Amino acid sequence: MADHSTCADVLRTLMADMGVEVTVSTEPPLVDGSYTDDPHTCPHGTTYWIEPTGEQIAQWVRDGVR
């Protein structure tokens, strides 16, 4: 069995390195929103959904990011 125990952390870190705070889940979002994207599959075959946190979205609003 492939070890993918750190894959979610790697995805969070990669996004943080780009200045974006995200949630990473193996479950699809309950509601598709403006930031819902296609899922990502790690090299071990696990599917993850990545979305910005509410705090990240609020920061973008404060900063006027479009």
mmCIF file of C-alpha atoms in Angstrom:
data_model
loop_
_atom_site.group_PDB
_atom_site.id
_atom_site.type_symbol
_atom_site.label_atom_id
_atom_site.label_comp_id
_atom_site.label_asym_id
_atom_site.label_seq_id
_atom_site.Cartn_x
_atom_site.Cartn_y
_atom_site.Cartn_z
ATOM 1 C CA MET A 1 0.000 0.000 0.000
ATOM 2 C CA ALA A 2 1.347 3.426 -0.949
ATOM 3 C CA ASP A 3 2.055 5.902 1.838
ATOM 4 C CA HIS A 4 0.144 9.066 1.136
ATOM 5 C CA SER A 5 -0.174 10.149 4.771
ATOM 6 C CA THR A 6 1.647 13.439 4.132
ATOM 7 C CA CYS A 7 0.148 14.311 0.735
ATOM 8 C CA ALA A 8 -2.508 16.675 2.160
ATOM 9 C CA ASP A 9 0.194 18.491 4.151
ATOM 10 C CA VAL A 10 2.373 18.769 1.040
ATOM 11 C CA LEU A 11 -0.532 20.325 -0.893
ATOM 12 C CA ARG A 12 -1.213 22.797 1.956
ATOM 13 C CA THR A 13 2.482 23.723 2.085
ATOM 14 C CA LEU A 14 2.751 24.212 -1.674
ATOM 15 C CA MET A 15 -0.250 26.551 -1.602
ATOM 16 C CA ALA A 16 1.079 28.375 1.487
ATOM 17 C CA ASP A 17 4.340 28.940 -0.386
ATOM 18 C CA MET A 18 2.214 30.790 -2.965
ATOM 19 C CA GLY A 19 0.557 32.822 -0.189
ATOM 20 C CA VAL A 20 -2.773 30.969 -0.229
ATOM 21 C CA GLU A 21 -4.315 29.294 2.834
ATOM 22 C CA VAL A 22 -6.369 26.261 1.802
ATOM 23 C CA THR A 23 -8.315 23.334 3.158
ATOM 24 C CA VAL A 24 -7.533 19.925 1.703
ATOM 25 C CA SER A 25 -10.047 17.100 1.877
ATOM 26 C CA THR A 26 -10.590 13.647 0.435
ATOM 27 C CA GLU A 27 -14.311 14.443 0.351
ATOM 28 C CA PRO A 28 -15.801 16.708 -2.331
ATOM 29 C CA PRO A 29 -17.256 20.036 -1.153
ATOM 30 C CA LEU A 30 -20.909 19.911 -0.107
ATOM 31 C CA VAL A 31 -21.580 23.022 -2.184
ATOM 32 C CA ASP A 32 -19.749 24.124 -5.319
ATOM 33 C CA GLY A 33 -18.611 27.692 -4.849
ATOM 34 C CA SER A 34 -16.699 30.333 -6.755
ATOM 35 C CA TYR A 35 -13.408 28.692 -5.796
ATOM 36 C CA THR A 36 -14.397 25.064 -6.367
ATOM 37 C CA ASP A 37 -11.992 23.434 -8.770
ATOM 38 C CA ASP A 38 -11.467 19.974 -10.179
ATOM 39 C CA PRO A 39 -10.011 17.524 -7.674
ATOM 40 C CA HIS A 40 -6.307 16.726 -7.634
ATOM 41 C CA THR A 41 -4.895 13.215 -7.449
ATOM 42 C CA CYS A 42 -1.629 12.610 -5.612
ATOM 43 C CA PRO A 43 1.019 10.278 -7.041
ATOM 44 C CA HIS A 44 -0.335 7.569 -4.726
ATOM 45 C CA GLY A 45 -3.792 7.724 -6.322
ATOM 46 C CA THR A 46 -5.723 9.547 -3.581
ATOM 47 C CA THR A 47 -8.080 12.274 -4.760
ATOM 48 C CA TYR A 48 -8.070 15.609 -2.906
ATOM 49 C CA TRP A 49 -10.213 18.714 -3.187
ATOM 50 C CA ILE A 50 -8.449 21.975 -2.424
ATOM 51 C CA GLU A 51 -10.291 25.201 -1.598
ATOM 52 C CA PRO A 52 -9.288 28.494 0.014
ATOM 53 C CA THR A 53 -10.264 28.887 3.648
ATOM 54 C CA GLY A 54 -12.921 31.382 4.650
ATOM 55 C CA GLU A 55 -10.177 33.509 6.193
ATOM 56 C CA GLN A 56 -8.289 33.487 2.881
ATOM 57 C CA ILE A 57 -11.376 34.586 0.963
ATOM 58 C CA ALA A 58 -12.001 37.370 3.503
ATOM 59 C CA GLN A 59 -8.389 38.537 3.076
ATOM 60 C CA TRP A 60 -8.792 38.645 -0.687
ATOM 61 C CA VAL A 61 -11.944 40.744 -0.261
ATOM 62 C CA ARG A 62 -10.121 43.137 2.088
ATOM 63 C CA ASP A 63 -7.235 43.374 -0.397
ATOM 64 C CA GLY A 64 -9.550 43.933 -3.351
ATOM 65 C CA VAL A 65 -8.308 40.801 -5.150
ATOM 66 C CA ARG A 66 -10.491 39.795 -8.068
#
